[in-house]
Tab-separated table of N, CA and C in Angstrom:
chain	number	residue	atom	x	y	z
A	145	MET	N	1.091	-1.683	-0.110
A	145	MET	CA	0.211	0.277	-0.002
A	145	MET	C	1.153	1.315	-0.147
A	146	ALA	N	2.288	1.320	0.290
A	146	ALA	CA	2.445	2.438	1.095
A	146	ALA	C	3.429	3.418	-0.856
A	147	HIS	N	3.135	2.438	-1.694
A	147	HIS	CA	3.567	2.811	-3.355
A	147	HIS	C	2.130	3.188	-3.771
A	148	ARG	N	1.206	3.140	-3.415
A	148	ARG	CA	0.021	3.347	-3.750
A	148	ARG	C	-0.531	4.640	-3.697
A	149	TYR	N	-0.352	4.595	-2.582
A	149	TYR	CA	-0.965	5.486	-1.200
A	149	TYR	C	0.112	5.848	0.164
A	150	PRO	N	0.979	6.355	-0.265
A	150	PRO	CA	1.737	7.128	-0.013
A	150	PRO	C	1.789	8.119	1.384
A	151	HIS	N	0.499	8.591	1.322
A	151	HIS	CA	0.183	9.754	2.317
A	151	HIS	C	-1.627	9.183	2.925
A	152	ALA	N	-1.728	8.094	2.517
A	152	ALA	CA	-2.324	7.110	3.326
A	152	ALA	C	-3.034	7.688	4.953
A	153	SER	N	-4.395	8.035	5.225
A	153	SER	CA	-4.684	8.504	6.642
A	153	SER	C	-4.718	7.232	7.114
A	154	ILE	N	-4.721	6.707	8.596
A	154	ILE	CA	-4.592	5.502	9.336
A	154	ILE	C	-6.497	5.209	9.005
A	155	LYS	N	-6.896	6.213	9.031
A	155	LYS	CA	-8.807	5.838	8.721
A	155	LYS	C	-8.948	5.178	6.946
A	156	GLU	N	-7.705	5.569	6.026
A	156	GLU	CA	-7.508	5.028	4.981
A	156	GLU	C	-6.954	4.008	4.791
A	157	VAL	N	-5.844	3.235	5.619
A	157	VAL	CA	-5.332	2.467	5.617
A	157	VAL	C	-6.489	1.066	6.459
A	158	LEU	N	-7.186	1.947	7.253
A	158	LEU	CA	-8.230	0.732	7.916
A	158	LEU	C	-8.654	0.485	6.696
A	159	ALA	N	-10.215	1.287	6.067
A	159	ALA	CA	-10.806	0.950	4.890
A	159	ALA	C	-10.163	-0.388	4.524
A	160	PHE	N	-9.250	0.349	3.393
A	160	PHE	CA	-8.453	-0.970	2.845
A	160	PHE	C	-8.044	-1.853	3.173
A	161	ALA	N	-7.577	-2.397	4.395
A	161	ALA	CA	-7.454	-3.605	4.678
A	161	ALA	C	-8.983	-4.344	4.871
A	162	VAL	N	-9.860	-3.434	5.588
A	162	VAL	CA	-11.626	-4.330	5.520
A	162	VAL	C	-11.972	-4.815	4.350
A	163	THR	N	-11.673	-4.011	3.161
A	163	THR	CA	-12.017	-4.298	2.219
A	163	THR	C	-11.426	-5.449	1.390
A	164	LYS	N	-9.838	-5.095	1.541
A	164	LYS	CA	-9.329	-6.338	1.286
A	164	LYS	C	-9.553	-7.305	1.857
A	165	THR	N	-10.071	-7.573	3.218
A	165	THR	CA	-10.547	-8.770	3.813
A	165	THR	C	-11.801	-9.296	3.264
A	166	LEU	N	-12.654	-8.229	3.451
A	166	LEU	CA	-14.379	-8.874	3.216
A	166	LEU	C	-14.075	-9.170	1.451
A	167	GLU	N	-13.207	-8.983	0.470
A	167	GLU	CA	-12.887	-9.303	-0.711
A	167	GLU	C	-12.320	-11.190	-0.544
A	168	ARG	N	-11.737	-11.530	-0.324
A	168	ARG	CA	-11.725	-12.925	0.278
A	168	ARG	C	-12.386	-13.848	0.550
A	169	VAL	N	-13.763	-12.780	1.664
A	169	VAL	CA	-14.540	-13.898	2.310
A	169	VAL	C	-15.473	-14.070	1.700
A	170	LYS	N	-15.838	-12.965	1.316
A	170	LYS	CA	-17.550	-13.226	0.042
A	170	LYS	C	-16.802	-14.109	-1.157
A	171	PRO	N	-17.931	-15.004	-1.115
A	171	PRO	CA	-18.080	-16.132	-2.838
A	171	PRO	C	-17.989	-15.288	-3.638
A	172	LYS	N	-16.995	-15.100	-4.850
A	172	LYS	CA	-16.755	-14.458	-5.704
A	172	LYS	C	-17.708	-14.792	-7.012
A	173	ALA	N	-18.083	-14.267	-8.203
A	173	ALA	CA	-18.828	-14.609	-9.139
A	173	ALA	C	-18.149	-15.390	-9.905
A	174	PRO	N	-17.957	-15.899	-10.992
A	174	PRO	CA	-17.115	-16.626	-11.519
A	174	PRO	C	-16.664	-15.207	-12.522
A	175	LYS	N	-15.046	-15.205	-12.948
A	175	LYS	CA	-14.464	-14.412	-13.686
A	175	LYS	C	-14.989	-14.146	-15.160
A	176	VAL	N	-15.016	-13.083	-15.669
A	176	VAL	CA	-15.138	-12.735	-17.141
A	176	VAL	C	-13.970	-12.750	-18.121
A	177	LEU	N	-13.779	-13.731	-19.108
A	177	LEU	CA	-12.453	-13.842	-19.376
A	177	LEU	C	-12.116	-12.257	-20.482
A	178	ALA	N	-11.446	-11.814	-19.789
A	178	ALA	CA	-10.914	-10.294	-20.723
A	178	ALA	C	-10.337	-10.820	-22.647
A	179	ALA	N	-10.696	-9.498	-22.975
A	179	ALA	CA	-10.438	-9.410	-24.144
A	179	ALA	C	-9.346	-9.991	-24.387
A	180	PRO	N	-8.011	-10.597	-25.497
A	180	PRO	CA	-7.071	-10.609	-25.660
A	180	PRO	C	-6.275	-9.340	-26.197
A	181	ALA	N	-5.272	-8.628	-25.263
A	181	ALA	CA	-4.558	-7.487	-25.830
A	181	ALA	C	-4.381	-7.448	-26.548
A	182	LEU	N	-4.294	-6.066	-27.659
A	182	LEU	CA	-4.148	-5.813	-28.829
A	182	LEU	C	-2.717	-5.686	-29.334
A	183	GLU	N	-2.150	-6.582	-30.238
A	183	GLU	CA	-0.544	-6.281	-30.463
A	183	GLU	C	-0.060	-4.846	-30.731
A	184	VAL	N	-0.886	-4.163	-30.886
A	184	VAL	CA	-0.424	-2.620	-30.808
A	184	VAL	C	-0.056	-1.936	-29.595
A	185	ASN	N	-0.911	-2.715	-28.448
A	185	ASN	CA	-0.686	-2.221	-26.866
A	185	ASN	C	0.565	-2.125	-26.492
A	186	THR	N	0.949	-3.813	-27.228
A	186	THR	CA	2.259	-4.616	-26.154
A	186	THR	C	3.383	-4.177	-26.801
A	187	ALA	N	3.013	-3.807	-28.293
A	187	ALA	CA	4.263	-2.810	-29.019
A	187	ALA	C	4.694	-1.839	-28.345
A	188	LYS	N	3.487	-0.551	-28.477
A	188	LYS	CA	3.698	0.380	-27.755
A	188	LYS	C	4.870	-0.070	-25.878
A	189	ALA	N	3.975	-0.885	-25.060
A	189	ALA	CA	4.695	-0.889	-23.967
A	189	ALA	C	6.225	-1.148	-24.392
A	190	GLN	N	6.553	-1.994	-25.106
A	190	GLN	CA	7.852	-2.150	-25.047
A	190	GLN	C	8.573	-1.468	-25.896
A	191	ASP	N	8.161	-0.491	-26.209
A	191	ASP	CA	8.937	0.776	-27.190
A	191	ASP	C	10.018	1.798	-25.792
A	192	LYS	N	10.852	1.591	-25.564
A	192	LYS	CA	11.513	2.254	-24.574
A	192	LYS	C	11.628	3.752	-24.646
A	193	GLY	N	11.933	3.844	-26.342
A	193	GLY	CA	11.949	5.437	-26.267
A	193	GLY	C	11.035	6.553	-25.374
A	194	ASN	N	9.790	6.149	-25.830
A	194	ASN	CA	8.813	6.714	-25.734
A	194	ASN	C	7.536	6.365	-24.321
A	195	SER	N	8.512	5.553	-23.664
A	195	SER	CA	7.248	4.696	-22.568
A	195	SER	C	8.216	4.570	-21.748
A	196	ARG	N	7.643	4.256	-20.450
A	196	ARG	CA	8.275	4.229	-18.926
A	196	ARG	C	8.250	3.108	-18.430
A	197	TYR	N	7.587	2.006	-19.249
A	197	TYR	CA	7.706	0.551	-19.136
A	197	TYR	C	9.433	0.055	-18.723
A	198	ILE	N	9.856	-0.668	-18.040
A	198	ILE	CA	10.193	-0.999	-17.911
A	198	ILE	C	10.652	-2.789	-17.817
A	199	PRO	N	11.077	-3.778	-18.371
A	199	PRO	CA	10.971	-5.035	-18.810
A	199	PRO	C	11.663	-5.462	-17.574
A	200	GLN	N	10.889	-6.416	-16.849
A	200	GLN	CA	10.507	-7.065	-15.821
A	200	GLN	C	12.029	-7.599	-16.050
A	201	GLU	N	12.471	-8.354	-16.762
A	201	GLU	CA	14.239	-9.007	-16.819
A	201	GLU	C	15.021	-7.498	-16.303
A	202	VAL	N	15.163	-6.661	-17.216
A	202	VAL	CA	15.514	-5.558	-16.071
A	202	VAL	C	15.329	-5.014	-14.830
A	203	LYS	N	14.234	-5.137	-14.443
A	203	LYS	CA	13.803	-4.931	-12.775
A	203	LYS	C	14.750	-5.539	-12.062
A	204	ARG	N	14.317	-7.438	-12.694
A	204	ARG	CA	14.808	-8.041	-11.915
A	204	ARG	C	16.644	-7.762	-11.727
A	205	GLN	N	17.703	-7.503	-13.232
A	205	GLN	CA	19.130	-7.708	-12.922
A	205	GLN	C	18.608	-6.047	-12.019
A	206	VAL	N	18.478	-5.382	-12.110
A	206	VAL	CA	18.689	-3.826	-10.980
A	206	VAL	C	18.669	-4.252	-9.993
A	207	TRP	N	17.236	-5.060	-9.465
A	207	TRP	CA	17.032	-5.091	-8.060
A	207	TRP	C	18.580	-6.370	-7.124
A	208	GLN	N	18.739	-7.353	-8.097
A	208	GLN	CA	19.468	-8.248	-8.054
A	208	GLN	C	21.060	-7.016	-7.541
A	209	ARG	N	21.555	-6.420	-8.946
A	209	ARG	CA	22.657	-5.474	-8.061
A	209	ARG	C	22.499	-4.715	-7.022
A	210	ASP	N	21.625	-3.926	-7.118
A	210	ASP	CA	21.063	-3.134	-5.813
A	210	ASP	C	21.109	-3.859	-4.600
A	211	LYS	N	20.895	-4.955	-4.285
A	211	LYS	CA	20.803	-5.779	-3.114
A	211	LYS	C	19.405	-5.813	-2.441
A	212	GLY	N	18.276	-5.431	-3.658
A	212	GLY	CA	16.751	-4.523	-2.795
A	212	GLY	C	17.020	-3.764	-2.142
A	213	GLN	N	17.759	-2.775	-2.126
A	213	GLN	CA	18.435	-1.855	-0.804
A	213	GLN	C	18.610	-0.292	-1.838
A	214	CYS	N	17.850	0.707	-1.007
A	214	CYS	CA	17.961	1.644	-1.532
A	214	CYS	C	20.102	2.437	-1.807
A	215	THR	N	19.954	2.656	-2.806
A	215	THR	CA	21.105	2.937	-3.341
A	215	THR	C	21.511	4.429	-3.186
A	216	TYR	N	21.450	5.190	-2.108
A	216	TYR	CA	21.834	6.558	-1.957
A	216	TYR	C	22.778	7.110	-1.093
A	217	GLU	N	23.539	7.624	-0.950
A	217	GLU	CA	24.722	8.107	-0.712
A	217	GLU	C	25.396	9.030	-0.578
A	218	ASN	N	25.612	9.654	0.942
A	218	ASN	CA	25.656	10.594	1.610
A	218	ASN	C	27.161	10.249	2.488
A	219	GLY	N	28.367	10.868	2.309
A	219	GLY	CA	29.220	10.692	2.881
A	219	GLY	C	29.830	9.664	3.350
A	220	GLY	N	30.356	8.494	2.246
A	220	GLY	CA	30.441	7.665	2.487
A	220	GLY	C	29.413	6.353	2.607
A	221	ARG	N	28.221	6.626	3.321
A	221	ARG	CA	27.267	5.789	4.046
A	221	ARG	C	25.858	5.715	3.180
A	222	ARG	N	25.720	4.670	2.434
A	222	ARG	CA	24.003	3.849	2.125
A	222	ARG	C	23.455	3.856	2.804
A	223	CYS	N	22.378	4.436	2.141
A	223	CYS	CA	21.141	4.584	3.013
A	223	CYS	C	20.472	2.733	2.884
A	224	THR	N	19.820	2.617	4.442
A	224	THR	CA	20.065	0.816	4.917
A	224	THR	C	18.140	0.727	4.082
A	225	SER	N	17.927	1.654	3.549
A	225	SER	CA	15.742	1.348	3.265
A	225	SER	C	15.679	0.145	2.334
A	226	LYS	N	14.708	-0.689	2.903
A	226	LYS	CA	14.352	-1.221	1.941
A	226	LYS	C	13.038	-0.991	1.674
A	227	HIS	N	12.481	-0.278	2.114
A	227	HIS	CA	10.758	-0.296	1.821
A	227	HIS	C	10.600	1.015	1.036
A	228	ALA	N	9.448	0.802	0.269
A	228	ALA	CA	9.065	1.435	-0.722
A	228	ALA	C	9.860	1.741	-1.462
A	229	LEU	N	10.626	1.146	-1.857
A	229	LEU	CA	11.761	1.169	-3.216
A	229	LEU	C	11.107	1.250	-4.139
A	230	GLU	N	11.670	2.025	-5.555
A	230	GLU	CA	11.304	2.357	-6.450
A	230	GLU	C	12.611	2.507	-7.975
A	231	PHE	N	12.041	2.199	-8.858
A	231	PHE	CA	13.454	2.634	-9.795
A	231	PHE	C	13.169	3.954	-10.504
A	232	ASP	N	15.044	4.201	-9.986
A	232	ASP	CA	15.224	5.816	-10.249
A	232	ASP	C	15.992	5.660	-11.999
A	233	HIS	N	16.217	6.634	-12.527
A	233	HIS	CA	16.522	6.549	-13.527
A	233	HIS	C	17.530	7.617	-13.354
A	234	ILE	N	18.882	7.232	-13.700
A	234	ILE	CA	20.491	8.221	-13.240
A	234	ILE	C	20.049	9.467	-14.437
A	235	ARG	N	19.844	9.414	-15.473
A	235	ARG	CA	19.588	10.451	-16.726
A	235	ARG	C	17.894	10.179	-16.498
A	236	ALA	N	17.619	10.889	-15.769
A	236	ALA	CA	16.222	11.177	-15.597
A	236	ALA	C	15.513	10.950	-17.223
A	237	PHE	N	13.814	10.329	-16.706
A	237	PHE	CA	13.272	9.720	-18.048
A	237	PHE	C	12.829	11.146	-18.695
A	238	ALA	N	12.380	12.240	-18.141
A	238	ALA	CA	11.829	13.672	-18.922
A	238	ALA	C	13.704	14.288	-19.826
A	239	LYS	N	14.553	13.612	-19.740
A	239	LYS	CA	15.303	14.219	-19.983
A	239	LYS	C	16.117	13.025	-20.959
A	240	GLY	N	15.458	12.274	-21.440
A	240	GLY	CA	15.848	11.329	-22.255
A	240	GLY	C	16.427	9.661	-22.224
A	241	GLY	N	16.333	9.562	-20.760
A	241	GLY	CA	16.774	8.424	-20.016
A	241	GLY	C	16.276	7.369	-20.151
A	242	GLY	N	16.538	5.940	-20.719
A	242	GLY	CA	16.230	4.759	-21.032
A	242	GLY	C	16.069	3.976	-19.475
A	243	ALA	N	15.211	3.315	-20.066
A	243	ALA	CA	14.772	1.696	-19.046
A	243	ALA	C	16.177	0.509	-19.232
A	244	THR	N	17.115	1.072	-19.266
A	244	THR	CA	18.216	0.156	-19.143
A	244	THR	C	19.289	-0.363	-18.006
A	245	GLU	N	19.786	-1.380	-17.883
A	245	GLU	CA	19.859	-1.746	-16.754
A	245	GLU	C	21.177	-0.777	-16.133
A	246	GLU	N	21.799	-0.280	-16.755
A	246	GLU	CA	22.681	1.031	-16.753
A	246	GLU	C	22.048	2.022	-16.353
A	247	ASN	N	21.050	2.322	-17.118
A	247	ASN	CA	20.181	3.938	-16.293
A	247	ASN	C	19.632	3.579	-15.031
A	248	LEU	N	19.143	2.763	-14.346
A	248	LEU	CA	18.677	2.290	-13.494
A	248	LEU	C	18.798	2.032	-12.251
A	249	ARG	N	18.377	2.888	-11.076
A	249	ARG	CA	19.273	2.168	-9.364
A	249	ARG	C	17.694	2.375	-9.063
A	250	LEU	N	18.051	1.845	-7.400
A	250	LEU	CA	16.684	1.858	-6.637
A	250	LEU	C	17.010	2.826	-5.366
A	251	ARG	N	15.887	3.468	-5.267
A	251	ARG	CA	15.748	4.378	-4.725
A	251	ARG	C	14.319	4.190	-3.717
A	252	CYS	N	14.762	4.473	-1.991
A	252	CYS	CA	13.641	4.330	-1.182
A	252	CYS	C	13.035	5.987	-1.867
A	253	ARG	N	11.570	6.003	-1.859
A	253	ARG	CA	10.777	6.886	-2.200
A	253	ARG	C	11.372	8.140	-1.178
A	254	ALA	N	11.926	8.241	-0.596
A	254	ALA	CA	12.792	9.702	-0.092
A	254	ALA	C	13.330	10.627	-0.678
A	255	HIS	N	14.642	9.443	-1.311
A	255	HIS	CA	15.652	9.787	-1.914
A	255	HIS	C	15.484	9.771	-3.118
A	256	ASN	N	14.410	9.437	-3.627
A	256	ASN	CA	13.910	9.313	-5.324
A	256	ASN	C	13.334	10.384	-5.299
A	257	GLN	N	12.596	11.139	-4.350
A	257	GLN	CA	11.973	12.215	-4.473
A	257	GLN	C	13.040	13.858	-4.794
A	258	LEU	N	14.162	12.987	-3.710
A	258	LEU	CA	15.097	14.624	-3.520
A	258	LEU	C	16.118	14.437	-4.885
A	259	GLU	N	16.224	13.470	-5.152
A	259	GLU	CA	17.059	13.071	-6.801
A	259	GLU	C	15.962	13.713	-7.746
A	260	ALA	N	14.656	13.872	-7.439
A	260	ALA	CA	13.697	14.243	-8.851
A	260	ALA	C	13.692	15.934	-8.501
A	261	ILE	N	13.709	16.525	-7.150
A	261	ILE	CA	13.810	17.795	-7.040
A	261	ILE	C	15.386	18.266	-7.534
A	262	LYS	N	16.217	17.813	-7.123
A	262	LYS	CA	17.736	18.200	-7.348
A	262	LYS	C	17.460	18.682	-9.041
A	263	VAL	N	17.336	17.177	-9.796
A	263	VAL	CA	16.996	17.390	-11.466
A	263	VAL	C	16.247	17.976	-11.877
A	264	LEU	N	14.497	18.565	-11.263
A	264	LEU	CA	14.189	19.223	-12.425
A	264	LEU	C	13.283	20.617	-11.463
A	265	GLY	N	13.939	20.496	-10.597
A	265	GLY	CA	13.290	21.696	-9.618
A	265	GLY	C	12.217	21.844	-8.184
A	266	HIS	N	12.543	22.424	-7.227
A	266	HIS	CA	11.264	22.434	-6.501
A	266	HIS	C	9.701	22.755	-7.561
A	267	LYS	N	9.830	24.158	-7.955
A	267	LYS	CA	8.579	24.628	-8.500
A	267	LYS	C	7.458	22.941	-9.495
A	268	LYS	N	8.647	22.583	-10.259
A	268	LYS	CA	7.956	21.338	-10.834
A	268	LYS	C	7.812	20.051	-10.303
A	269	MET	N	8.159	19.859	-9.328
A	269	MET	CA	8.234	18.869	-8.213
A	269	MET	C	6.908	19.011	-7.316
A	270	ALA	N	6.612	20.006	-6.990
A	270	ALA	CA	5.671	20.914	-6.003
A	270	ALA	C	4.416	19.829	-7.221
A	271	ASN	N	4.214	19.797	-7.968
A	271	ASN	CA	3.025	19.355	-8.883
A	271	ASN	C	2.666	18.091	-8.219
A	272	TYR	N	4.194	16.916	-8.237
A	272	TYR	CA	3.910	15.981	-7.857
A	272	TYR	C	3.479	15.243	-6.329
A	273	ILE	N	4.526	16.215	-5.434
A	273	ILE	CA	4.707	16.125	-3.937
A	273	ILE	C	3.619	16.787	-3.079
A	274	PRO	N	2.611	16.490	-2.452
A	274	PRO	CA	1.838	17.503	-2.241
A	274	PRO	C	2.446	18.393	-1.064
A	275	ARG	N	3.127	17.899	-0.196
A	275	ARG	CA	3.544	18.688	1.250
A	275	ARG	C	4.361	19.617	1.106
A	276	MET	N	5.369	19.739	-0.133
A	276	MET	CA	5.560	20.661	-0.801
A	276	MET	C	5.206	21.833	-1.957
A	277	ARG	N	3.985	20.717	-2.397
A	277	ARG	CA	2.709	21.915	-2.746
A	277	ARG	C	2.503	23.398	-1.697
A	278	GLU	N	1.834	22.801	-0.410
A	278	GLU	CA	1.757	23.447	0.952
A	278	GLU	C	2.545	24.613	0.951
A	279	SER	N	4.379	24.131	1.330
A	279	SER	CA	5.372	24.791	1.324
A	279	SER	C	5.202	26.000	0.568
A	280	LEU	N	5.083	25.815	-0.593
A	280	LEU	CA	4.857	27.084	-1.535
A	280	LEU	C	4.239	27.897	-2.240
A	281	HIS	N	2.964	26.735	-1.518
A	281	HIS	CA	1.686	27.681	-1.610
A	281	HIS	C	1.629	27.753	-3.336
A	282	VAL	N	1.776	26.695	-3.637
A	282	VAL	CA	1.170	26.372	-5.183
A	282	VAL	C	-0.093	26.714	-5.622
């Protein structure tokens, strides 16, 4: 839930937990088969130049290389976080960075946002980070 709702309140966390529990307990209706995906969509998802899509194999390689831990370093000390890890582009996607093993690293949410602020600036990132928007009165 940390990835999907990073700023969730206790009330929202409990509502989510209750809903998921009820889904497991209630008998479910038979699943309707989904229509097969169109080839165009599959090709678009794999177009590394125009998409944020990261192939599973690349994710696996980055995860293994970074040992499932944030790679942020400060003063020779590495962040020890293994929670809410995100794939961070070394050369930002917004600046043409691709989804390759060499251009990706693991970062905890806080350090990924810190890097985005450094690269893209406070004003741009205030659109994506609610607490920044409040402090900048945007």
